[in-house]
Amino acid sequence: MIDDSRLLTEIREANLSYLILAQNLVRQDKAQALFRLGISEPVADLLGALTPSQLLKVASSNMLMFRFRFDDSMIWSLLTDHGSRNEAVEEGSASKLHASILMSGRYSEAMPS
């Protein structure tokens, strides 16, 4: 079993990795970052402006900074090709495309008008 201090260290490392990735996405292509990260524009602006020391400070939290964007078993099934071991590669790609379409619909619903 993982002890508490090791677990907290792993959470901090995951937070830092996520924040660095998110900041890079925001700085390279803000619109794509909004979609891929599922964040609002004000949050993207904040992430893009963080200094390295601020990133480290935020990452030091004992809680994960990110979460799974979907909790729908249908999307998980589509993404993992669950139950489709004998399907052709094209069908697996179509499943992943379908999952992406479903998730993008949720993103547009969550964005303010």
PDB file of N, CA and C in Angstrom:
ATOM      1  N   MET A   1       0.839  -1.180   0.000  1.00  0.00           N
ATOM      2  CA  MET A   1       0.000   0.000   0.000  1.00  0.00           C
ATOM      3  C   MET A   1       0.890   1.251   0.000  1.00  0.00           C
ATOM      4  N   ILE A   2       0.473   2.257  -0.723  1.00  0.00           N
ATOM      5  CA  ILE A   2       1.246   3.490  -0.820  1.00  0.00           C
ATOM      6  C   ILE A   2       1.044   4.300   0.452  1.00  0.00           C
ATOM      7  N   ASP A   3       2.157   4.749   1.065  1.00  0.00           N
ATOM      8  CA  ASP A   3       2.015   5.571   2.260  1.00  0.00           C
ATOM      9  C   ASP A   3       1.593   6.991   1.868  1.00  0.00           C
ATOM     10  N   ASP A   4       1.114   7.730   2.849  1.00  0.00           N
ATOM     11  CA  ASP A   4       0.542   9.052   2.584  1.00  0.00           C
ATOM     12  C   ASP A   4       1.532  10.025   1.965  1.00  0.00           C
ATOM     13  N   SER A   5       2.756  10.041   2.441  1.00  0.00           N
ATOM     14  CA  SER A   5       3.722  11.007   1.908  1.00  0.00           C
ATOM     15  C   SER A   5       4.060  10.700   0.453  1.00  0.00           C
ATOM     16  N   ARG A   6       4.151   9.422   0.114  1.00  0.00           N
ATOM     17  CA  ARG A   6       4.418   9.059  -1.285  1.00  0.00           C
ATOM     18  C   ARG A   6       3.219   9.419  -2.164  1.00  0.00           C
ATOM     19  N   LEU A   7       2.030   9.186  -1.669  1.00  0.00           N
ATOM     20  CA  LEU A   7       0.824   9.532  -2.419  1.00  0.00           C
ATOM     21  C   LEU A   7       0.753  11.035  -2.670  1.00  0.00           C
ATOM     22  N   LEU A   8       1.048  11.842  -1.646  1.00  0.00           N
ATOM     23  CA  LEU A   8       1.036  13.294  -1.809  1.00  0.00           C
ATOM     24  C   LEU A   8       2.090  13.754  -2.802  1.00  0.00           C
ATOM     25  N   THR A   9       3.250  13.122  -2.784  1.00  0.00           N
ATOM     26  CA  THR A   9       4.303  13.447  -3.750  1.00  0.00           C
ATOM     27  C   THR A   9       3.842  13.144  -5.171  1.00  0.00           C
ATOM     28  N   GLU A  10       3.197  12.016  -5.362  1.00  0.00           N
ATOM     29  CA  GLU A  10       2.701  11.650  -6.687  1.00  0.00           C
ATOM     30  C   GLU A  10       1.600  12.599  -7.153  1.00  0.00           C
ATOM     31  N   ILE A  11       0.743  13.025  -6.248  1.00  0.00           N
ATOM     32  CA  ILE A  11      -0.301  13.992  -6.598  1.00  0.00           C
ATOM     33  C   ILE A  11       0.334  15.305  -7.037  1.00  0.00           C
ATOM     34  N   ARG A  12       1.322  15.775  -6.296  1.00  0.00           N
ATOM     35  CA  ARG A  12       2.004  17.026  -6.653  1.00  0.00           C
ATOM     36  C   ARG A  12       2.682  16.923  -8.009  1.00  0.00           C
ATOM     37  N   GLU A  13       3.320  15.795  -8.279  1.00  0.00           N
ATOM     38  CA  GLU A  13       3.974  15.598  -9.573  1.00  0.00           C
ATOM     39  C   GLU A  13       2.954  15.570 -10.707  1.00  0.00           C
ATOM     40  N   ALA A  14       1.834  14.909 -10.479  1.00  0.00           N
ATOM     41  CA  ALA A  14       0.775  14.875 -11.496  1.00  0.00           C
ATOM     42  C   ALA A  14       0.221  16.281 -11.725  1.00  0.00           C
ATOM     43  N   ASN A  15       0.026  17.030 -10.650  1.00  0.00           N
ATOM     44  CA  ASN A  15      -0.456  18.409 -10.767  1.00  0.00           C
ATOM     45  C   ASN A  15       0.505  19.264 -11.591  1.00  0.00           C
ATOM     46  N   LEU A  16       1.789  19.149 -11.292  1.00  0.00           N
ATOM     47  CA  LEU A  16       2.776  19.957 -12.004  1.00  0.00           C
ATOM     48  C   LEU A  16       2.820  19.586 -13.476  1.00  0.00           C
ATOM     49  N   SER A  17       2.800  18.303 -13.783  1.00  0.00           N
ATOM     50  CA  SER A  17       2.792  17.856 -15.179  1.00  0.00           C
ATOM     51  C   SER A  17       1.571  18.389 -15.914  1.00  0.00           C
ATOM     52  N   TYR A  18       0.414  18.280 -15.269  1.00  0.00           N
ATOM     53  CA  TYR A  18      -0.822  18.759 -15.871  1.00  0.00           C
ATOM     54  C   TYR A  18      -0.778  20.274 -16.093  1.00  0.00           C
ATOM     55  N   LEU A  19      -0.334  21.008 -15.101  1.00  0.00           N
ATOM     56  CA  LEU A  19      -0.289  22.468 -15.222  1.00  0.00           C
ATOM     57  C   LEU A  19       0.676  22.927 -16.306  1.00  0.00           C
ATOM     58  N   ILE A  20       1.820  22.269 -16.412  1.00  0.00           N
ATOM     59  CA  ILE A  20       2.775  22.614 -17.469  1.00  0.00           C
ATOM     60  C   ILE A  20       2.171  22.321 -18.836  1.00  0.00           C
ATOM     61  N   LEU A  21       1.557  21.163 -18.981  1.00  0.00           N
ATOM     62  CA  LEU A  21       0.896  20.814 -20.241  1.00  0.00           C
ATOM     63  C   LEU A  21      -0.200  21.810 -20.572  1.00  0.00           C
ATOM     64  N   ALA A  22      -1.042  22.113 -19.592  1.00  0.00           N
ATOM     65  CA  ALA A  22      -2.150  23.052 -19.809  1.00  0.00           C
ATOM     66  C   ALA A  22      -1.623  24.424 -20.218  1.00  0.00           C
ATOM     67  N   GLN A  23      -0.593  24.898 -19.542  1.00  0.00           N
ATOM     68  CA  GLN A  23      -0.034  26.205 -19.867  1.00  0.00           C
ATOM     69  C   GLN A  23       0.547  26.217 -21.281  1.00  0.00           C
ATOM     70  N   ASN A  24       1.235  25.158 -21.658  1.00  0.00           N
ATOM     71  CA  ASN A  24       1.778  25.076 -23.017  1.00  0.00           C
ATOM     72  C   ASN A  24       0.672  25.076 -24.067  1.00  0.00           C
ATOM     73  N   LEU A  25      -0.393  24.319 -23.810  1.00  0.00           N
ATOM     74  CA  LEU A  25      -1.520  24.295 -24.741  1.00  0.00           C
ATOM     75  C   LEU A  25      -2.148  25.679 -24.884  1.00  0.00           C
ATOM     76  N   VAL A  26      -2.342  26.355 -23.769  1.00  0.00           N
ATOM     77  CA  VAL A  26      -2.951  27.679 -23.784  1.00  0.00           C
ATOM     78  C   VAL A  26      -2.082  28.657 -24.572  1.00  0.00           C
ATOM     79  N   ARG A  27      -0.797  28.595 -24.359  1.00  0.00           N
ATOM     80  CA  ARG A  27       0.110  29.528 -25.026  1.00  0.00           C
ATOM     81  C   ARG A  27       0.255  29.239 -26.514  1.00  0.00           C
ATOM     82  N   GLN A  28       0.128  27.981 -26.915  1.00  0.00           N
ATOM     83  CA  GLN A  28       0.271  27.621 -28.323  1.00  0.00           C
ATOM     84  C   GLN A  28      -1.006  27.862 -29.117  1.00  0.00           C
ATOM     85  N   ASP A  29      -2.130  27.453 -28.564  1.00  0.00           N
ATOM     86  CA  ASP A  29      -3.403  27.569 -29.284  1.00  0.00           C
ATOM     87  C   ASP A  29      -4.523  27.604 -28.253  1.00  0.00           C
ATOM     88  N   LYS A  30      -4.938  28.806 -27.915  1.00  0.00           N
ATOM     89  CA  LYS A  30      -5.906  28.986 -26.830  1.00  0.00           C
ATOM     90  C   LYS A  30      -7.242  28.290 -27.113  1.00  0.00           C
ATOM     91  N   ALA A  31      -7.743  28.416 -28.330  1.00  0.00           N
ATOM     92  CA  ALA A  31      -9.035  27.799 -28.666  1.00  0.00           C
ATOM     93  C   ALA A  31      -8.969  26.283 -28.516  1.00  0.00           C
ATOM     94  N   GLN A  32      -7.885  25.694 -28.990  1.00  0.00           N
ATOM     95  CA  GLN A  32      -7.727  24.251 -28.867  1.00  0.00           C
ATOM     96  C   GLN A  32      -7.588  23.846 -27.397  1.00  0.00           C
ATOM     97  N   ALA A  33      -6.893  24.671 -26.619  1.00  0.00           N
ATOM     98  CA  ALA A  33      -6.729  24.386 -25.191  1.00  0.00           C
ATOM     99  C   ALA A  33      -8.076  24.399 -24.476  1.00  0.00           C
ATOM    100  N   LEU A  34      -8.924  25.365 -24.817  1.00  0.00           N
ATOM    101  CA  LEU A  34     -10.252  25.424 -24.203  1.00  0.00           C
ATOM    102  C   LEU A  34     -11.006  24.130 -24.445  1.00  0.00           C
ATOM    103  N   PHE A  35     -10.935  23.645 -25.677  1.00  0.00           N
ATOM    104  CA  PHE A  35     -11.641  22.425 -26.034  1.00  0.00           C
ATOM    105  C   PHE A  35     -11.010  21.193 -25.377  1.00  0.00           C
ATOM    106  N   ARG A  36      -9.712  21.027 -25.529  1.00  0.00           N
ATOM    107  CA  ARG A  36      -9.039  19.819 -25.041  1.00  0.00           C
ATOM    108  C   ARG A  36      -9.007  19.722 -23.518  1.00  0.00           C
ATOM    109  N   LEU A  37      -8.877  20.850 -22.856  1.00  0.00           N
ATOM    110  CA  LEU A  37      -8.807  20.842 -21.393  1.00  0.00           C
ATOM    111  C   LEU A  37     -10.175  20.977 -20.740  1.00  0.00           C
ATOM    112  N   GLY A  38     -11.161  21.454 -21.498  1.00  0.00           N
ATOM    113  CA  GLY A  38     -12.497  21.639 -20.937  1.00  0.00           C
ATOM    114  C   GLY A  38     -12.539  22.764 -19.922  1.00  0.00           C
ATOM    115  N   ILE A  39     -11.804  23.840 -20.188  1.00  0.00           N
ATOM    116  CA  ILE A  39     -11.745  24.970 -19.263  1.00  0.00           C
ATOM    117  C   ILE A  39     -12.344  26.206 -19.910  1.00  0.00           C
ATOM    118  N   SER A  40     -12.662  27.185 -19.090  1.00  0.00           N
ATOM    119  CA  SER A  40     -13.219  28.435 -19.596  1.00  0.00           C
ATOM    120  C   SER A  40     -12.088  29.368 -20.029  1.00  0.00           C
ATOM    121  N   GLU A  41     -12.451  30.399 -20.764  1.00  0.00           N
ATOM    122  CA  GLU A  41     -11.450  31.361 -21.234  1.00  0.00           C
ATOM    123  C   GLU A  41     -10.758  32.101 -20.089  1.00  0.00           C
ATOM    124  N   PRO A  42     -11.500  32.533 -19.047  1.00  0.00           N
ATOM    125  CA  PRO A  42     -10.806  33.179 -17.927  1.00  0.00           C
ATOM    126  C   PRO A  42      -9.781  32.262 -17.239  1.00  0.00           C
ATOM    127  N   VAL A  43     -10.107  30.988 -17.109  1.00  0.00           N
ATOM    128  CA  VAL A  43      -9.162  30.040 -16.513  1.00  0.00           C
ATOM    129  C   VAL A  43      -7.950  29.872 -17.427  1.00  0.00           C
ATOM    130  N   ALA A  44      -8.190  29.813 -18.727  1.00  0.00           N
ATOM    131  CA  ALA A  44      -7.075  29.705 -19.677  1.00  0.00           C
ATOM    132  C   ALA A  44      -6.166  30.920 -19.582  1.00  0.00           C
ATOM    133  N   ASP A  45      -6.752  32.100 -19.475  1.00  0.00           N
ATOM    134  CA  ASP A  45      -5.948  33.320 -19.343  1.00  0.00           C
ATOM    135  C   ASP A  45      -5.089  33.270 -18.077  1.00  0.00           C
ATOM    136  N   LEU A  46      -5.686  32.804 -17.001  1.00  0.00           N
ATOM    137  CA  LEU A  46      -4.955  32.686 -15.739  1.00  0.00           C
ATOM    138  C   LEU A  46      -3.809  31.691 -15.858  1.00  0.00           C
ATOM    139  N   LEU A  47      -4.086  30.525 -16.443  1.00  0.00           N
ATOM    140  CA  LEU A  47      -3.043  29.510 -16.626  1.00  0.00           C
ATOM    141  C   LEU A  47      -1.897  30.030 -17.484  1.00  0.00           C
ATOM    142  N   GLY A  48      -2.245  30.734 -18.539  1.00  0.00           N
ATOM    143  CA  GLY A  48      -1.224  31.252 -19.445  1.00  0.00           C
ATOM    144  C   GLY A  48      -0.322  32.285 -18.797  1.00  0.00           C
ATOM    145  N   ALA A  49      -0.809  32.964 -17.781  1.00  0.00           N
ATOM    146  CA  ALA A  49      -0.056  34.042 -17.140  1.00  0.00           C
ATOM    147  C   ALA A  49       0.746  33.593 -15.918  1.00  0.00           C
ATOM    148  N   LEU A  50       0.572  32.345 -15.473  1.00  0.00           N
ATOM    149  CA  LEU A  50       1.281  31.887 -14.276  1.00  0.00           C
ATOM    150  C   LEU A  50       2.794  31.826 -14.500  1.00  0.00           C
ATOM    151  N   THR A  51       3.531  32.260 -13.498  1.00  0.00           N
ATOM    152  CA  THR A  51       4.990  32.152 -13.530  1.00  0.00           C
ATOM    153  C   THR A  51       5.388  30.747 -13.081  1.00  0.00           C
ATOM    154  N   PRO A  52       6.635  30.345 -13.343  1.00  0.00           N
ATOM    155  CA  PRO A  52       7.062  29.017 -12.875  1.00  0.00           C
ATOM    156  C   PRO A  52       6.901  28.831 -11.368  1.00  0.00           C
ATOM    157  N   SER A  53       7.198  29.847 -10.585  1.00  0.00           N
ATOM    158  CA  SER A  53       7.045  29.698  -9.127  1.00  0.00           C
ATOM    159  C   SER A  53       5.573  29.564  -8.734  1.00  0.00           C
ATOM    160  N   GLN A  54       4.690  30.256  -9.451  1.00  0.00           N
ATOM    161  CA  GLN A  54       3.258  30.111  -9.180  1.00  0.00           C
ATOM    162  C   GLN A  54       2.774  28.715  -9.555  1.00  0.00           C
ATOM    163  N   LEU A  55       3.287  28.175 -10.677  1.00  0.00           N
ATOM    164  CA  LEU A  55       2.931  26.807 -11.071  1.00  0.00           C
ATOM    165  C   LEU A  55       3.327  25.822  -9.974  1.00  0.00           C
ATOM    166  N   LEU A  56       4.527  25.977  -9.453  1.00  0.00           N
ATOM    167  CA  LEU A  56       4.990  25.082  -8.387  1.00  0.00           C
ATOM    168  C   LEU A  56       4.128  25.210  -7.138  1.00  0.00           C
ATOM    169  N   LYS A  57       3.762  26.423  -6.804  1.00  0.00           N
ATOM    170  CA  LYS A  57       2.936  26.651  -5.612  1.00  0.00           C
ATOM    171  C   LYS A  57       1.555  25.998  -5.767  1.00  0.00           C
ATOM    172  N   VAL A  58       0.937  26.197  -6.918  1.00  0.00           N
ATOM    173  CA  VAL A  58      -0.384  25.609  -7.158  1.00  0.00           C
ATOM    174  C   VAL A  58      -0.291  24.083  -7.197  1.00  0.00           C
ATOM    175  N   ALA A  59       0.761  23.563  -7.816  1.00  0.00           N
ATOM    176  CA  ALA A  59       0.927  22.114  -7.932  1.00  0.00           C
ATOM    177  C   ALA A  59       1.138  21.449  -6.581  1.00  0.00           C
ATOM    178  N   SER A  60       1.584  22.205  -5.594  1.00  0.00           N
ATOM    179  CA  SER A  60       1.879  21.646  -4.274  1.00  0.00           C
ATOM    180  C   SER A  60       0.637  21.315  -3.465  1.00  0.00           C
ATOM    181  N   SER A  61      -0.517  21.548  -4.006  1.00  0.00           N
ATOM    182  CA  SER A  61      -1.762  21.209  -3.324  1.00  0.00           C
ATOM    183  C   SER A  61      -1.823  19.705  -3.072  1.00  0.00           C
ATOM    184  N   ASN A  62      -2.558  19.309  -2.055  1.00  0.00           N
ATOM    185  CA  ASN A  62      -2.706  17.880  -1.780  1.00  0.00           C
ATOM    186  C   ASN A  62      -3.921  17.279  -2.490  1.00  0.00           C
ATOM    187  N   MET A  63      -4.513  18.074  -3.388  1.00  0.00           N
ATOM    188  CA  MET A  63      -5.651  17.593  -4.182  1.00  0.00           C
ATOM    189  C   MET A  63      -5.302  17.697  -5.657  1.00  0.00           C
ATOM    190  N   LEU A  64      -5.816  16.773  -6.462  1.00  0.00           N
ATOM    191  CA  LEU A  64      -5.567  16.811  -7.899  1.00  0.00           C
ATOM    192  C   LEU A  64      -6.194  18.053  -8.524  1.00  0.00           C
ATOM    193  N   MET A  65      -5.460  18.682  -9.433  1.00  0.00           N
ATOM    194  CA  MET A  65      -5.930  19.884 -10.117  1.00  0.00           C
ATOM    195  C   MET A  65      -6.835  19.540 -11.294  1.00  0.00           C
ATOM    196  N   PHE A  66      -6.842  18.315 -11.705  1.00  0.00           N
ATOM    197  CA  PHE A  66      -7.650  17.916 -12.853  1.00  0.00           C
ATOM    198  C   PHE A  66      -8.566  16.772 -12.451  1.00  0.00           C
ATOM    199  N   ARG A  67      -9.534  16.512 -13.312  1.00  0.00           N
ATOM    200  CA  ARG A  67     -10.444  15.394 -13.069  1.00  0.00           C
ATOM    201  C   ARG A  67     -10.878  14.840 -14.412  1.00  0.00           C
ATOM    202  N   PHE A  68     -11.440  13.660 -14.389  1.00  0.00           N
ATOM    203  CA  PHE A  68     -11.953  13.085 -15.621  1.00  0.00           C
ATOM    204  C   PHE A  68     -13.113  13.936 -16.117  1.00  0.00           C
ATOM    205  N   ARG A  69     -13.130  14.215 -17.396  1.00  0.00           N
ATOM    206  CA  ARG A  69     -14.144  15.102 -17.955  1.00  0.00           C
ATOM    207  C   ARG A  69     -15.463  14.394 -18.209  1.00  0.00           C
ATOM    208  N   PHE A  70     -15.489  13.106 -18.150  1.00  0.00           N
ATOM    209  CA  PHE A  70     -16.721  12.384 -18.434  1.00  0.00           C
ATOM    210  C   PHE A  70     -16.862  11.222 -17.476  1.00  0.00           C
ATOM    211  N   ASP A  71     -18.097  10.952 -17.127  1.00  0.00           N
ATOM    212  CA  ASP A  71     -18.373   9.830 -16.236  1.00  0.00           C
ATOM    213  C   ASP A  71     -19.423   8.913 -16.833  1.00  0.00           C
ATOM    214  N   ASP A  72     -19.586   9.014 -18.116  1.00  0.00           N
ATOM    215  CA  ASP A  72     -20.576   8.235 -18.844  1.00  0.00           C
ATOM    216  C   ASP A  72     -19.948   6.916 -19.297  1.00  0.00           C
ATOM    217  N   SER A  73     -20.557   5.806 -18.927  1.00  0.00           N
ATOM    218  CA  SER A  73     -20.000   4.498 -19.284  1.00  0.00           C
ATOM    219  C   SER A  73     -19.988   4.285 -20.797  1.00  0.00           C
ATOM    220  N   MET A  74     -20.920   4.907 -21.514  1.00  0.00           N
ATOM    221  CA  MET A  74     -20.949   4.752 -22.970  1.00  0.00           C
ATOM    222  C   MET A  74     -19.684   5.362 -23.587  1.00  0.00           C
ATOM    223  N   ILE A  75     -19.273   6.536 -23.114  1.00  0.00           N
ATOM    224  CA  ILE A  75     -18.075   7.169 -23.658  1.00  0.00           C
ATOM    225  C   ILE A  75     -16.848   6.335 -23.315  1.00  0.00           C
ATOM    226  N   TRP A  76     -16.757   5.851 -22.080  1.00  0.00           N
ATOM    227  CA  TRP A  76     -15.624   4.996 -21.716  1.00  0.00           C
ATOM    228  C   TRP A  76     -15.584   3.757 -22.600  1.00  0.00           C
ATOM    229  N   SER A  77     -16.728   3.186 -22.858  1.00  0.00           N
ATOM    230  CA  SER A  77     -16.798   2.005 -23.701  1.00  0.00           C
ATOM    231  C   SER A  77     -16.328   2.321 -25.119  1.00  0.00           C
ATOM    232  N   LEU A  78     -16.748   3.457 -25.647  1.00  0.00           N
ATOM    233  CA  LEU A  78     -16.324   3.857 -26.990  1.00  0.00           C
ATOM    234  C   LEU A  78     -14.820   4.117 -27.047  1.00  0.00           C
ATOM    235  N   LEU A  79     -14.290   4.774 -26.031  1.00  0.00           N
ATOM    236  CA  LEU A  79     -12.862   5.095 -26.017  1.00  0.00           C
ATOM    237  C   LEU A  79     -11.982   3.863 -25.887  1.00  0.00           C
ATOM    238  N   THR A  80     -12.439   2.900 -25.124  1.00  0.00           N
ATOM    239  CA  THR A  80     -11.621   1.709 -24.874  1.00  0.00           C
ATOM    240  C   THR A  80     -11.941   0.566 -25.816  1.00  0.00           C
ATOM    241  N   ASP A  81     -12.900   0.747 -26.700  1.00  0.00           N
ATOM    242  CA  ASP A  81     -13.351  -0.321 -27.601  1.00  0.00           C
ATOM    243  C   ASP A  81     -13.742  -1.555 -26.815  1.00  0.00           C
ATOM    244  N   HIS A  82     -14.359  -1.308 -25.649  1.00  0.00           N
ATOM    245  CA  HIS A  82     -14.781  -2.389 -24.767  1.00  0.00           C
ATOM    246  C   HIS A  82     -15.727  -3.334 -25.499  1.00  0.00           C
ATOM    247  N   GLY A  83     -15.425  -4.596 -25.434  1.00  0.00           N
ATOM    248  CA  GLY A  83     -16.283  -5.607 -26.048  1.00  0.00           C
ATOM    249  C   GLY A  83     -16.130  -5.690 -27.550  1.00  0.00           C
ATOM    250  N   SER A  84     -15.069  -5.119 -28.120  1.00  0.00           N
ATOM    251  CA  SER A  84     -14.930  -5.113 -29.574  1.00  0.00           C
ATOM    252  C   SER A  84     -13.592  -5.722 -29.997  1.00  0.00           C
ATOM    253  N   ARG A  85     -13.169  -6.758 -29.350  1.00  0.00           N
ATOM    254  CA  ARG A  85     -11.877  -7.378 -29.644  1.00  0.00           C
ATOM    255  C   ARG A  85     -11.793  -7.875 -31.086  1.00  0.00           C
ATOM    256  N   ASN A  86     -12.904  -8.264 -31.683  1.00  0.00           N
ATOM    257  CA  ASN A  86     -12.891  -8.827 -33.028  1.00  0.00           C
ATOM    258  C   ASN A  86     -13.269  -7.818 -34.105  1.00  0.00           C
ATOM    259  N   GLU A  87     -13.486  -6.567 -33.713  1.00  0.00           N
ATOM    260  CA  GLU A  87     -13.865  -5.554 -34.701  1.00  0.00           C
ATOM    261  C   GLU A  87     -12.665  -5.157 -35.536  1.00  0.00           C
ATOM    262  N   ALA A  88     -12.937  -4.636 -36.710  1.00  0.00           N
ATOM    263  CA  ALA A  88     -11.875  -4.127 -37.576  1.00  0.00           C
ATOM    264  C   ALA A  88     -11.342  -2.818 -37.009  1.00  0.00           C
ATOM    265  N   VAL A  89     -10.165  -2.434 -37.428  1.00  0.00           N
ATOM    266  CA  VAL A  89      -9.525  -1.209 -36.950  1.00  0.00           C
ATOM    267  C   VAL A  89     -10.385   0.005 -37.279  1.00  0.00           C
ATOM    268  N   GLU A  90     -11.022   0.017 -38.446  1.00  0.00           N
ATOM    269  CA  GLU A  90     -11.852   1.153 -38.835  1.00  0.00           C
ATOM    270  C   GLU A  90     -13.016   1.354 -37.873  1.00  0.00           C
ATOM    271  N   GLU A  91     -13.596   0.269 -37.398  1.00  0.00           N
ATOM    272  CA  GLU A  91     -14.713   0.372 -36.472  1.00  0.00           C
ATOM    273  C   GLU A  91     -14.253   0.948 -35.146  1.00  0.00           C
ATOM    274  N   GLY A  92     -13.050   0.583 -34.691  1.00  0.00           N
ATOM    275  CA  GLY A  92     -12.485   1.145 -33.468  1.00  0.00           C
ATOM    276  C   GLY A  92     -12.255   2.629 -33.611  1.00  0.00           C
ATOM    277  N   SER A  93     -11.761   3.048 -34.779  1.00  0.00           N
ATOM    278  CA  SER A  93     -11.549   4.472 -35.030  1.00  0.00           C
ATOM    279  C   SER A  93     -12.872   5.216 -35.044  1.00  0.00           C
ATOM    280  N   ALA A  94     -13.896   4.589 -35.605  1.00  0.00           N
ATOM    281  CA  ALA A  94     -15.216   5.220 -35.631  1.00  0.00           C
ATOM    282  C   ALA A  94     -15.769   5.376 -34.220  1.00  0.00           C
ATOM    283  N   SER A  95     -15.506   4.411 -33.360  1.00  0.00           N
ATOM    284  CA  SER A  95     -15.954   4.503 -31.969  1.00  0.00           C
ATOM    285  C   SER A  95     -15.289   5.672 -31.262  1.00  0.00           C
ATOM    286  N   LYS A  96     -13.995   5.845 -31.485  1.00  0.00           N
ATOM    287  CA  LYS A  96     -13.283   6.950 -30.857  1.00  0.00           C
ATOM    288  C   LYS A  96     -13.753   8.286 -31.402  1.00  0.00           C
ATOM    289  N   LEU A  97     -14.057   8.329 -32.696  1.00  0.00           N
ATOM    290  CA  LEU A  97     -14.602   9.548 -33.290  1.00  0.00           C
ATOM    291  C   LEU A  97     -15.963   9.864 -32.681  1.00  0.00           C
ATOM    292  N   HIS A  98     -16.784   8.852 -32.512  1.00  0.00           N
ATOM    293  CA  HIS A  98     -18.102   9.036 -31.908  1.00  0.00           C
ATOM    294  C   HIS A  98     -17.964   9.569 -30.485  1.00  0.00           C
ATOM    295  N   ALA A  99     -17.028   9.017 -29.723  1.00  0.00           N
ATOM    296  CA  ALA A  99     -16.792   9.494 -28.354  1.00  0.00           C
ATOM    297  C   ALA A  99     -16.339  10.949 -28.366  1.00  0.00           C
ATOM    298  N   SER A 100     -15.469  11.315 -29.302  1.00  0.00           N
ATOM    299  CA  SER A 100     -15.009  12.704 -29.402  1.00  0.00           C
ATOM    300  C   SER A 100     -16.158  13.648 -29.713  1.00  0.00           C
ATOM    301  N   ILE A 101     -17.053  13.231 -30.580  1.00  0.00           N
ATOM    302  CA  ILE A 101     -18.217  14.052 -30.921  1.00  0.00           C
ATOM    303  C   ILE A 101     -19.102  14.242 -29.690  1.00  0.00           C
ATOM    304  N   LEU A 102     -19.326  13.165 -28.951  1.00  0.00           N
ATOM    305  CA  LEU A 102     -20.146  13.268 -27.741  1.00  0.00           C
ATOM    306  C   LEU A 102     -19.508  14.202 -26.713  1.00  0.00           C
ATOM    307  N   MET A 103     -18.196  14.094 -26.540  1.00  0.00           N
ATOM    308  CA  MET A 103     -17.508  14.943 -25.565  1.00  0.00           C
ATOM    309  C   MET A 103     -17.489  16.398 -26.012  1.00  0.00           C
ATOM    310  N   SER A 104     -17.348  16.638 -27.319  1.00  0.00           N
ATOM    311  CA  SER A 104     -17.348  18.035 -27.788  1.00  0.00           C
ATOM    312  C   SER A 104     -18.717  18.654 -27.599  1.00  0.00           C
ATOM    313  N   GLY A 105     -19.786  17.859 -27.715  1.00  0.00           N
ATOM    314  CA  GLY A 105     -21.122  18.363 -27.444  1.00  0.00           C
ATOM    315  C   GLY A 105     -21.275  18.782 -25.999  1.00  0.00           C
ATOM    316  N   ARG A 106     -20.674  18.020 -25.093  1.00  0.00           N
ATOM    317  CA  ARG A 106     -20.713  18.381 -23.673  1.00  0.00           C
ATOM    318  C   ARG A 106     -19.914  19.652 -23.426  1.00  0.00           C
ATOM    319  N   TYR A 107     -18.813  19.823 -24.157  1.00  0.00           N
ATOM    320  CA  TYR A 107     -17.997  21.025 -24.008  1.00  0.00           C
ATOM    321  C   TYR A 107     -18.802  22.248 -24.440  1.00  0.00           C
ATOM    322  N   SER A 108     -19.488  22.170 -25.559  1.00  0.00           N
ATOM    323  CA  SER A 108     -20.253  23.320 -26.033  1.00  0.00           C
ATOM    324  C   SER A 108     -21.417  23.626 -25.116  1.00  0.00           C
ATOM    325  N   GLU A 109     -21.984  22.603 -24.474  1.00  0.00           N
ATOM    326  CA  GLU A 109     -23.060  22.844 -23.509  1.00  0.00           C
ATOM    327  C   GLU A 109     -22.554  23.560 -22.269  1.00  0.00           C
ATOM    328  N   ALA A 110     -21.303  23.266 -21.887  1.00  0.00           N
ATOM    329  CA  ALA A 110     -20.737  23.838 -20.670  1.00  0.00           C
ATOM    330  C   ALA A 110     -20.235  25.268 -20.859  1.00  0.00           C
ATOM    331  N   MET A 111     -19.955  25.665 -22.087  1.00  0.00           N
ATOM    332  CA  MET A 111     -19.416  26.997 -22.348  1.00  0.00           C
ATOM    333  C   MET A 111     -20.537  28.036 -22.271  1.00  0.00           C
ATOM    334  N   PRO A 112     -20.249  29.183 -21.644  1.00  0.00           N
ATOM    335  CA  PRO A 112     -21.265  30.240 -21.570  1.00  0.00           C
ATOM    336  C   PRO A 112     -21.511  30.855 -22.941  1.00  0.00           C
ATOM    337  N   SER A 113     -22.729  31.259 -23.176  1.00  0.00           N
ATOM    338  CA  SER A 113     -23.098  31.850 -24.474  1.00  0.00           C
ATOM    339  C   SER A 113     -22.795  33.320 -24.522  1.00  0.00           C
TER     340      SER A 113
END
